[in-house]
Amino acid sequence: MKNSILWAIVISIFAALAGIGYWSLSLVMTKPDESARIPLEIAADYIHAVIEANRTVYATEIVDKFQEKGLIEAAEHWRQENALPLPAQFLIETGKHVAATGSGIKYRLASLTPIYVWNAPVTDFERKGLEAVIKDPSKPFTGIVRIGRERVFQAIYADRAVAKNCIACHNTHPNSPRRDYKLHDVMGGIIITLPISR
Ligand code: HEC
């Protein structure tokens, strides 16, 4: 009898210890995970920062430098002409590579007055976003949208005419529907799409 009471006490102490152990372990295990979850708006900001950095370095350190030295030009039909892609095309091309990874992350350059129709908004949300960043370029237009069966997060960032050659080229391109861009105008937007569930 005494023995069985002793055993019962020992077993309940073990059970309590195991319970406390499991509970404290679960605290340690879940905390870093939860704090590592970042809002989609911030994830999009991070991706946007990388896209912008790549585009700036490509435009200033590669295209501008090579053109100044007269080594190689950037041209729209770069594949046929053995030239460098234009910075806009560089962004569009890297975006295609990212989309091809199947990670669900996508980005592209779009405008309400695009040189090519494939850079026009394809949904109401994209059109509204491009209108919103013209009015207020300081912050992205964000939201959750349904594309087919999938729900995705989209963020649209203003794309400004930061250099004279942006407006010079777009205002004179035979295909451009708009020819009165001025320096610092919002010419379009970078649309970033992130998957919500994987
Ligand atoms: C030498 C000509 C040229 C220059 C310079 C240039 N672009 Fe473009 N841009 C293009 C062409 C061509 C496209 C279409 C590329 C495609 O879809 O293949 C384009 C596409 C775009 C688009 C997508 C919408 C559209 O018009 O099709 C935006 C937005 C854009 N450019 C903004 C800029 C900005 C901002 C700059 C300056 C930092 C710039 N561009 C400099 C020729 C140029």
Tab-separated table of N, CA and C and ligand atoms in Angstrom, residues 55 76 86 88-89 92 109-111 113-116 118-119 159-163 165-166 169-170 173 187-189, ligand 1:
chain	number	residue	atom	x	y	z
A	55	ARG	N	18.682	47.863	-60.007
A	55	ARG	CA	18.413	48.672	-61.187
A	55	ARG	C	19.338	49.893	-61.219
A	76	GLU	N	16.970	49.068	-77.055
A	76	GLU	CA	15.736	48.293	-76.839
A	76	GLU	C	15.827	46.891	-77.449
A	86	LEU	N	17.975	47.831	-71.825
A	86	LEU	CA	17.688	49.082	-71.121
A	86	LEU	C	17.411	48.732	-69.661
A	88	ALA	N	14.954	49.411	-67.766
A	88	ALA	CA	13.573	48.922	-67.593
A	88	ALA	C	13.491	47.454	-68.017
A	89	GLN	N	14.185	47.129	-69.113
A	89	GLN	CA	14.164	45.744	-69.605
A	89	GLN	C	14.933	44.809	-68.668
A	92	ILE	N	12.536	43.977	-66.005
A	92	ILE	CA	11.503	43.069	-66.525
A	92	ILE	C	12.082	41.658	-66.718
A	109	LEU	N	7.261	45.937	-64.176
A	109	LEU	CA	7.167	47.384	-64.311
A	109	LEU	C	5.903	47.674	-65.121
A	110	ALA	N	5.077	48.580	-64.641
A	110	ALA	CA	3.823	48.846	-65.352
A	110	ALA	C	3.532	50.339	-65.376
A	111	SER	N	2.600	50.719	-66.228
A	111	SER	CA	2.239	52.135	-66.322
A	111	SER	C	0.838	52.278	-66.907
A	113	THR	N	0.244	54.635	-68.944
A	113	THR	CA	0.522	55.077	-70.322
A	113	THR	C	1.796	54.359	-70.802
A	114	PRO	N	1.698	53.048	-70.990
A	114	PRO	CA	2.917	52.273	-71.283
A	114	PRO	C	3.335	52.337	-72.751
A	115	ILE	N	4.618	52.149	-72.967
A	115	ILE	CA	5.139	52.035	-74.334
A	115	ILE	C	4.542	50.779	-74.971
A	116	TYR	N	4.492	49.702	-74.195
A	116	TYR	CA	3.913	48.453	-74.712
A	116	TYR	C	2.727	48.012	-73.871
A	118	TRP	N	1.711	45.248	-72.951
A	118	TRP	CA	1.923	44.213	-71.939
A	118	TRP	C	2.388	44.811	-70.599
A	119	ASN	N	2.751	46.090	-70.603
A	119	ASN	CA	3.104	46.746	-69.337
A	119	ASN	C	1.948	47.576	-68.765
A	159	ASP	N	7.232	54.678	-59.700
A	159	ASP	CA	8.474	54.675	-60.470
A	159	ASP	C	8.613	56.055	-61.101
A	160	ARG	N	9.612	56.802	-60.642
A	160	ARG	CA	9.735	58.201	-61.045
A	160	ARG	C	10.773	58.431	-62.140
A	161	ALA	N	10.590	59.515	-62.857
A	161	ALA	CA	11.577	59.929	-63.860
A	161	ALA	C	12.740	60.574	-63.120
A	162	VAL	N	13.698	59.738	-62.718
A	162	VAL	CA	14.810	60.239	-61.901
A	162	VAL	C	15.925	60.861	-62.747
A	163	ALA	N	15.927	60.574	-64.059
A	163	ALA	CA	16.979	61.121	-64.913
A	163	ALA	C	16.373	61.690	-66.197
A	165	ASN	N	17.208	61.182	-69.192
A	165	ASN	CA	17.022	60.247	-70.307
A	165	ASN	C	15.743	59.406	-70.178
A	166	CYS	N	15.171	59.315	-68.958
A	166	CYS	CA	13.874	58.625	-68.809
A	166	CYS	C	12.830	59.332	-69.671
A	169	CYS	N	13.589	59.582	-73.615
A	169	CYS	CA	13.277	58.377	-74.383
A	169	CYS	C	11.771	58.134	-74.465
A	170	HIS	N	11.094	58.214	-73.325
A	170	HIS	CA	9.649	57.938	-73.339
A	170	HIS	C	8.857	58.979	-74.124
A	173	HIS	N	9.636	58.020	-77.911
A	173	HIS	CA	9.504	56.648	-78.416
A	173	HIS	C	8.282	56.552	-79.329
A	187	MET	N	6.193	57.885	-63.575
A	187	MET	CA	5.967	57.354	-64.922
A	187	MET	C	5.214	56.035	-64.896
A	188	GLY	N	5.192	55.415	-63.741
A	188	GLY	CA	4.521	54.110	-63.637
A	188	GLY	C	4.784	53.541	-62.262
A	189	GLY	N	4.804	52.219	-62.186
A	189	GLY	CA	5.025	51.606	-60.879
A	189	GLY	C	5.654	50.231	-60.973
B	1	HEC	C1	16.322	54.475	-74.274
B	1	HEC	C2	14.936	54.455	-73.954
B	1	HEC	C3	14.470	54.370	-72.520
B	1	HEC	C4	14.965	54.972	-71.402
B	1	HEC	C5	16.209	55.826	-71.272
B	1	HEC	C6	14.072	54.612	-70.303
B	1	HEC	N1	13.069	53.822	-70.751
B	1	HEC	FE1	11.494	53.158	-69.670
B	1	HEC	N2	11.039	51.902	-71.176
B	1	HEC	C7	11.596	51.900	-72.433
B	1	HEC	C8	11.049	50.800	-73.204
B	1	HEC	C9	11.398	50.449	-74.638
B	1	HEC	C10	10.132	50.141	-72.365
B	1	HEC	C11	9.333	48.895	-72.674
B	1	HEC	C12	10.214	47.699	-72.395
B	1	HEC	C13	9.558	46.357	-72.650
B	1	HEC	O1	8.425	46.119	-72.211
B	1	HEC	O2	10.219	45.531	-73.299
B	1	HEC	C14	10.134	50.879	-71.100
B	1	HEC	C15	9.321	50.594	-70.033
B	1	HEC	C16	9.164	51.408	-68.936
B	1	HEC	C17	8.089	51.312	-67.981
B	1	HEC	C18	6.940	50.311	-68.051
B	1	HEC	C19	5.767	50.899	-68.818
B	1	HEC	C20	6.016	51.109	-70.303
B	1	HEC	O3	6.186	52.276	-70.687
B	1	HEC	O4	6.060	50.121	-71.088
B	1	HEC	C21	8.305	52.279	-67.039
B	1	HEC	C22	7.449	52.585	-65.837
B	1	HEC	C23	9.525	52.952	-67.417
B	1	HEC	N3	10.013	52.418	-68.582
B	1	HEC	C24	10.105	53.976	-66.681
B	1	HEC	C25	11.357	54.485	-66.982
B	1	HEC	C26	12.147	55.316	-66.078
B	1	HEC	C27	11.684	55.767	-64.702
B	1	HEC	C28	13.317	55.580	-66.715
B	1	HEC	C29	14.504	56.313	-66.198
B	1	HEC	C30	15.070	55.880	-64.944
B	1	HEC	C31	13.251	54.941	-68.029
B	1	HEC	N4	12.046	54.298	-68.152
B	1	HEC	C32	14.232	55.043	-69.001
B	1	HEC	C33	12.509	52.800	-72.895
B	1	HEC	C34	13.282	53.613	-72.084
